[in-house]
Coordinates of N, CA, C and O and ligand atoms in Angstrom, one line a residue:
X1 N -82.6 9.2 16.0 CA -81.5 9.1 15.5 C -81.5 7.7 15.3 O -82.0 6.0 16.4
X2 N -80.8 7.1 14.0 CA -80.3 5.7 14.4 C -79.0 5.3 14.2 O -78.6 5.7 13.7
X3 N -78.7 3.8 15.0 CA -77.3 3.5 15.1 C -77.0 3.2 13.4 O -77.7 2.1 13.1
X4 N -76.0 3.5 13.2 CA -74.6 2.8 12.1 C -74.3 1.7 12.2 O -73.7 1.2 13.3
X5 N -75.1 0.7 11.5 CA -74.5 -0.7 11.2 C -73.4 -0.8 10.5 O -73.2 -0.1 8.9
X6 N -72.3 -1.3 10.3 CA -71.1 -1.7 10.0 C -70.5 -3.3 9.7 O -70.1 -3.8 10.9
X7 N -70.4 -3.1 8.3 CA -69.6 -4.1 8.3 C -67.9 -4.8 8.5 O -67.9 -5.6 7.9
X8 N -67.7 -3.3 9.2 CA -66.1 -3.7 9.2 C -65.7 -5.0 10.2 O -64.3 -5.3 9.9
X9 N -66.7 -5.4 11.1 CA -65.9 -5.8 11.8 C -65.7 -7.5 11.3 O -64.7 -7.9 11.2
X10 N -66.5 -8.4 10.3 CA -66.4 -9.5 10.1 C -64.8 -9.2 9.0 O -64.4 -10.2 8.6
X11 N -65.0 -8.0 8.3 CA -63.6 -8.2 7.2 C -62.7 -8.5 8.0 O -61.6 -9.0 7.5
X12 N -62.8 -7.7 9.0 CA -61.2 -7.8 10.1 C -60.9 -8.9 10.5 O -60.0 -9.4 10.6
X13 N -62.3 -9.4 10.7 CA -62.2 -11.0 11.8 C -61.4 -12.1 10.2 O -60.5 -13.0 10.6
X14 N -62.1 -11.8 9.2 CA -61.6 -12.9 8.4 C -59.5 -12.6 7.4 O -59.3 -13.6 7.9
X15 N -59.7 -11.5 7.9 CA -58.3 -11.1 7.5 C -56.9 -11.8 8.5 O -55.8 -11.4 7.7
X16 N -57.6 -11.4 9.7 CA -56.6 -12.8 11.1 C -56.6 -13.9 10.9 O -56.4 -14.2 11.6
X17 N -57.2 -14.4 10.0 CA -57.1 -16.2 9.7 C -55.7 -16.6 9.7 O -55.6 -17.5 9.9
X18 N -54.6 -15.7 9.2 CA -53.1 -16.0 9.0 C -52.9 -16.6 10.6 O -53.0 -15.9 11.1
X19 N -52.6 -18.4 9.9 CA -51.8 -18.8 11.3 C -51.0 -19.0 11.5 O -50.0 -18.9 10.4
X20 N -50.2 -18.9 12.4 CA -48.7 -19.0 13.1 C -48.5 -19.9 12.4 O -48.7 -21.3 13.1
X21 N -47.4 -20.8 12.2 CA -46.8 -21.9 12.0 C -45.5 -21.9 12.5 O -45.0 -21.4 13.0
X22 N -45.3 -24.0 12.8 CA -44.1 -24.1 12.9 C -43.2 -24.3 12.6 O -43.1 -25.3 11.3
X23 N -41.7 -24.5 12.7 CA -40.7 -25.1 11.8 C -40.0 -25.3 12.8 O -39.4 -24.0 13.4
X24 N -39.0 -26.2 12.4 CA -38.0 -26.2 13.6 C -36.8 -26.6 12.7 O -36.4 -27.0 11.4
X25 N -35.4 -25.9 13.3 CA -33.5 -26.4 12.1 C -32.8 -26.4 13.5 O -33.4 -26.1 14.5
X26 N -32.4 -27.1 13.3 CA -31.4 -27.2 14.0 C -30.7 -26.3 14.4 O -30.2 -25.1 13.1
X27 N -29.9 -25.3 16.1 CA -29.2 -24.4 16.0 C -27.8 -24.2 15.9 O -27.5 -25.4 16.4
X28 N -27.6 -23.5 15.4 CA -26.1 -23.4 15.8 C -25.2 -23.0 17.3 O -25.6 -21.8 17.4
X29 N -24.4 -24.2 17.7 CA -24.8 -23.6 18.9 C -22.9 -23.4 19.3 O -22.4 -23.9 19.2
X30 N -22.3 -21.6 19.8 CA -20.9 -21.6 19.2 C -21.1 -21.1 20.8 O -20.5 -21.6 21.8
X31 N -20.7 -19.6 21.3 CA -20.8 -18.9 22.3 C -21.6 -19.1 23.2 O -21.3 -18.0 23.9
X32 N -22.4 -20.3 22.9 CA -23.9 -19.6 24.3 C -25.0 -19.0 23.2 O -25.7 -19.2 23.8
X33 N -24.6 -18.0 22.6 CA -25.5 -17.5 21.4 C -26.3 -18.1 20.2 O -25.5 -18.3 19.5
X34 N -27.2 -18.3 20.6 CA -27.8 -18.7 19.1 C -29.0 -18.1 18.4 O -29.7 -17.2 19.3
X35 N -28.5 -18.0 17.1 CA -29.2 -17.2 16.4 C -30.7 -17.3 16.1 O -31.2 -18.8 16.0
X36 N -32.0 -16.6 16.5 CA -33.2 -17.0 15.8 C -33.7 -16.0 15.2 O -33.7 -14.7 15.2
X37 N -34.2 -16.5 13.8 CA -34.9 -15.6 12.9 C -36.4 -15.1 13.3 O -37.4 -16.5 13.4
X38 N -36.8 -14.3 13.1 CA -38.0 -14.0 13.3 C -38.6 -13.8 11.7 O -38.0 -13.1 11.2
X39 N -39.0 -14.5 11.7 CA -39.5 -14.8 10.0 C -41.3 -14.4 9.7 O -42.4 -14.4 10.6
X40 N -42.6 -15.0 8.5 CA -43.1 -14.3 8.9 C -44.0 -16.2 9.2 O -44.9 -15.9 9.2
X41 N -42.9 -16.8 9.4 CA -43.4 -17.8 9.5 C -43.6 -18.5 11.2 O -43.4 -20.0 12.4
X42 N -42.8 -17.0 11.7 CA -42.7 -17.1 13.1 C -41.3 -17.3 13.7 O -40.6 -16.8 13.0
X43 N -41.3 -17.8 14.8 CA -39.2 -17.9 15.4 C -38.5 -19.5 14.5 O -39.4 -20.5 14.7
X44 N -37.9 -18.9 13.5 CA -37.1 -20.3 13.9 C -35.8 -20.2 14.1 O -35.1 -19.5 13.9
X45 N -35.3 -21.6 15.1 CA -35.6 -22.8 15.4 C -37.1 -22.2 16.4 O -36.7 -20.9 17.1
X46 N -38.2 -22.8 16.3 CA -39.0 -22.7 17.3 C -39.0 -23.5 18.4 O -39.6 -23.0 19.7
X47 N -37.8 -24.3 18.8 CA -37.6 -24.7 20.0 C -35.7 -24.7 20.1 O -35.6 -25.1 19.0
X48 N -35.6 -24.8 21.6 CA -34.1 -24.6 21.5 C -33.6 -25.3 22.4 O -34.5 -25.5 23.6
X49 N -32.9 -25.9 22.7 CA -32.1 -26.8 23.8 C -31.5 -26.6 24.4 O -29.9 -26.1 23.7
X50 N -31.2 -26.2 25.5 CA -30.0 -25.8 26.6 C -29.9 -26.4 27.7 O -30.4 -27.5 28.0
X51 N -28.6 -26.2 28.0 CA -27.9 -27.7 28.9 C -27.9 -26.9 30.7 O -27.4 -25.0 30.3
X52 N -28.6 -27.2 31.5 CA -28.5 -25.8 32.8 C -27.4 -25.9 33.1 O -26.1 -26.7 32.8
X53 N -27.2 -25.0 33.7 CA -25.1 -24.5 34.0 C -24.3 -23.9 33.4 O -23.5 -23.7 33.2
X54 N -24.9 -24.0 32.1 CA -23.8 -23.3 30.5 C -25.0 -21.6 30.3 O -25.7 -21.7 29.7
X55 N -23.6 -20.8 30.1 CA -24.2 -19.5 29.8 C -24.9 -19.4 29.0 O -24.2 -20.3 27.7
X56 N -26.2 -18.9 28.2 CA -26.7 -19.2 27.1 C -27.4 -17.7 26.8 O -28.0 -17.1 27.5
X57 N -27.4 -17.5 25.8 CA -28.2 -16.3 24.8 C -29.0 -16.8 23.6 O -28.5 -17.4 22.9
X58 N -29.9 -16.0 23.7 CA -30.5 -16.3 22.1 C -30.6 -15.1 21.6 O -30.8 -13.3 22.0
X59 N -30.2 -14.8 20.3 CA -30.3 -14.0 19.6 C -31.0 -13.4 18.3 O -30.9 -14.4 17.5
X60 N -32.3 -12.6 18.6 CA -33.4 -12.0 17.8 C -32.6 -11.8 16.3 O -32.3 -10.2 16.9
X61 N -33.1 -12.0 15.8 CA -32.7 -10.7 13.8 C -34.1 -11.3 13.7 O -34.9 -11.8 13.0
X62 N -35.4 -10.1 13.3 CA -36.5 -10.0 12.3 C -35.5 -9.6 11.2 O -34.6 -8.7 10.8
X63 N -36.2 -10.5 9.9 CA -36.2 -9.9 8.8 C -37.0 -9.3 7.7 O -36.7 -9.4 6.5
X64 N -38.1 -9.4 8.3 CA -39.5 -9.8 7.3 C -40.0 -8.4 8.2 O -40.1 -8.1 9.6
X65 N -41.0 -7.7 7.4 CA -41.8 -6.8 7.6 C -43.5 -7.4 8.2 O -44.6 -7.1 8.4
X66 N -43.0 -8.6 7.2 CA -44.5 -9.4 7.3 C -44.6 -10.5 8.1 O -44.9 -11.6 8.1
X67 N -44.3 -10.3 9.1 CA -45.2 -11.4 10.9 C -45.3 -10.3 11.9 O -45.4 -8.7 11.6
X68 N -46.1 -10.8 12.8 CA -46.4 -9.8 14.1 C -45.3 -10.6 14.8 O -46.0 -9.4 16.3
X69 N -44.4 -11.0 14.6 CA -43.0 -10.7 15.3 C -42.3 -9.8 15.6 O -41.3 -9.7 14.8
X70 N -42.9 -8.5 16.0 CA -42.4 -7.5 15.9 C -41.5 -7.7 17.2 O -40.6 -6.4 17.9
X71 N -42.0 -8.0 18.4 CA -41.3 -8.0 19.3 C -41.4 -9.6 19.8 O -42.0 -10.7 19.8
X72 N -40.5 -9.7 21.1 CA -40.6 -10.9 21.4 C -40.9 -11.1 22.9 O -40.8 -10.2 23.8
X73 N -41.5 -11.7 23.6 CA -42.0 -11.8 24.6 C -41.3 -13.0 25.7 O -41.8 -14.2 25.0
X74 N -41.2 -13.4 27.4 CA -40.7 -14.3 27.2 C -41.5 -14.1 28.7 O -41.5 -13.7 29.4
X75 N -42.8 -14.9 28.9 CA -43.5 -14.5 29.5 C -43.0 -15.1 31.2 O -43.2 -14.1 32.2
X76 N -42.2 -16.2 31.2 CA -41.9 -16.3 32.6 C -40.7 -15.7 33.2 O -40.4 -15.9 33.9
X77 N -40.0 -15.0 32.0 CA -39.4 -14.3 32.5 C -39.3 -12.5 33.1 O -38.3 -11.4 33.2
X78 N -40.6 -12.4 32.3 CA -40.6 -10.8 32.3 C -40.1 -10.0 31.0 O -39.8 -8.8 31.8
X79 N -39.7 -10.4 30.3 CA -39.1 -9.9 28.9 C -40.1 -9.8 28.2 O -40.6 -10.6 27.7
X80 N -40.0 -8.5 27.9 CA -40.7 -8.1 26.7 C -39.5 -7.2 25.8 O -39.4 -6.2 26.1
X81 N -39.3 -7.3 24.3 CA -38.7 -7.2 24.2 C -39.0 -6.4 22.0 O -39.2 -7.4 21.7
X82 N -38.6 -4.8 21.9 CA -38.5 -5.0 20.5 C -38.0 -5.2 19.9 O -36.5 -5.7 20.1
X83 N -38.0 -5.7 18.6 CA -37.1 -6.8 17.7 C -36.9 -5.2 16.5 O -38.2 -5.7 15.0
X84 N -36.5 -4.7 15.9 CA -36.4 -4.0 14.6 C -36.0 -4.4 13.8 O -35.2 -5.4 13.8
X85 N -36.3 -4.4 11.9 CA -36.0 -4.9 11.5 C -34.7 -5.0 11.3 O -34.1 -3.9 11.2
X86 N -33.9 -6.5 10.9 CA -32.3 -6.3 10.4 C -31.3 -6.2 11.6 O -30.3 -5.7 11.1
X87 N -32.1 -6.2 12.5 CA -31.2 -5.5 14.1 C -31.1 -6.9 15.1 O -32.4 -7.5 15.5
X88 N -29.9 -7.1 15.8 CA -29.9 -8.5 16.5 C -30.0 -8.0 17.7 O -29.8 -6.3 18.0
X89 N -30.6 -8.6 18.7 CA -32.0 -8.3 19.7 C -30.9 -9.5 20.6 O -31.7 -10.6 20.3
X90 N -30.2 -9.0 21.2 CA -29.9 -10.6 22.7 C -30.5 -10.8 23.7 O -30.7 -9.5 24.0
X91 N -30.8 -11.7 24.2 CA -31.4 -12.3 25.7 C -31.0 -13.0 26.1 O -30.8 -14.1 26.2
X92 N -30.5 -12.2 27.6 CA -30.2 -13.7 27.8 C -30.8 -14.1 28.5 O -31.8 -13.8 29.2
X93 N -29.9 -16.1 28.9 CA -31.1 -16.9 29.5 C -30.8 -17.4 30.2 O -29.8 -18.3 30.6
X94 N -31.3 -16.7 31.8 CA -30.6 -18.4 32.9 C -31.0 -19.4 32.5 O -32.4 -20.1 32.7
X95 N -30.0 -20.1 33.3 CA -29.7 -21.9 32.6 C -29.4 -22.0 33.7 O -28.4 -23.2 34.6
X96 N -30.0 -22.0 35.5 CA -29.2 -22.1 36.6 C -30.4 -22.8 37.1 O -29.9 -24.0 37.5
X97 N -31.5 -23.6 36.5 CA -32.2 -24.6 36.7 C -33.0 -25.1 35.5 O -33.1 -24.4 34.5
X98 N -33.1 -26.6 35.6 CA -33.9 -27.0 34.3 C -35.5 -26.6 34.3 O -36.4 -27.2 34.9
X99 N -35.8 -26.1 32.9 CA -37.0 -25.6 33.2 C -37.0 -25.5 31.7 O -36.4 -25.7 30.5
X100 N -38.5 -25.6 31.0 CA -39.5 -25.1 29.7 C -39.6 -23.4 30.1 O -40.6 -23.2 30.8
X101 N -39.1 -22.4 29.0 CA -39.2 -20.9 29.3 C -40.2 -21.1 27.6 O -39.2 -21.5 26.8
X102 N -40.9 -20.5 27.8 CA -42.1 -20.1 26.6 C -41.2 -19.1 25.8 O -41.5 -17.9 26.8
X103 N -41.4 -18.6 25.2 CA -41.4 -16.9 24.2 C -41.7 -16.9 22.6 O -42.4 -18.3 22.0
X104 N -42.5 -16.2 22.5 CA -43.6 -15.8 21.6 C -43.5 -14.2 21.6 O -43.2 -13.7 22.2
X105 N -44.5 -14.1 20.2 CA -44.8 -12.8 19.0 C -46.0 -12.0 20.2 O -45.9 -12.2 21.7
X106 N -45.8 -10.6 20.2 CA -46.6 -9.8 21.9 C -47.9 -9.7 21.3 O -48.3 -9.4 22.6
X107 N -48.7 -10.9 20.8 CA -49.6 -11.0 20.9 C -50.4 -13.0 21.2 O -51.2 -13.2 21.4
X108 N -49.0 -13.5 21.6 CA -49.4 -14.3 22.2 C -49.0 -15.6 21.0 O -49.2 -16.5 21.6
X109 N -48.8 -15.3 20.0 CA -48.6 -16.3 19.1 C -47.5 -16.7 18.8 O -46.3 -16.4 19.5
X110 N -47.1 -17.5 17.8 CA -45.8 -18.0 17.3 C -45.0 -18.7 18.7 O -43.8 -18.3 18.9
X111 N -46.1 -19.9 19.6 CA -45.8 -20.3 20.3 C -44.5 -21.0 20.5 O -44.6 -22.1 19.5
X112 N -43.1 -20.9 21.1 CA -42.0 -21.3 20.7 C -41.1 -21.8 22.3 O -41.8 -21.2 22.9
X113 N -40.1 -22.8 22.2 CA -40.2 -22.3 23.2 C -38.3 -23.2 23.9 O -37.6 -23.6 23.2
X114 N -38.2 -23.0 24.5 CA -36.7 -22.6 25.6 C -36.6 -24.2 26.2 O -37.1 -23.9 27.4
X115 N -35.7 -25.1 25.3 CA -36.1 -26.1 26.9 C -34.4 -26.2 27.8 O -33.4 -26.5 27.0
X116 N -34.8 -26.4 28.5 CA -33.6 -26.0 29.2 C -33.1 -27.8 30.6 O -34.0 -27.5 31.4
X117 N -32.0 -28.7 30.3 CA -32.2 -29.6 30.8 C -31.1 -30.3 31.9 O -30.2 -29.2 31.2
X118 N -31.1 -30.8 32.7 CA -31.0 -31.1 33.6 C -29.5 -31.3 33.2 O -29.4 -32.0 32.1
X119 N -28.0 -31.4 33.7 CA -26.9 -32.2 33.1 C -26.8 -33.5 33.4 O -28.1 -34.0 34.5
Ligands
LIG1 CU1 -48.3 -13.0 16.9

């Protein structure tokens, strides 16, 4: 009996070479809900600034299947939410204290942040 060698692994590694990009866009702040788009570039905007003491929420909408951002994870908040395509998913952000929160895709890519500044 001989073990069968496979070259599938190297092919898989080459396939995963696509990198997460960062792109910053100004966010529209209206009722405290800030729209975030999840597309092939990651989360747009990838940095959101909030003010402590003012209630805020992010509303995520995934617009493409060509992304690994099919869910969003806030590690510090223990929040993990599926992002169904073309569906707004609202996540309330605690603004009781100044801090920086990370959000990212389920694989820990598309690193993005919510910066909560003190008054
Ligand atoms: Cu990813």
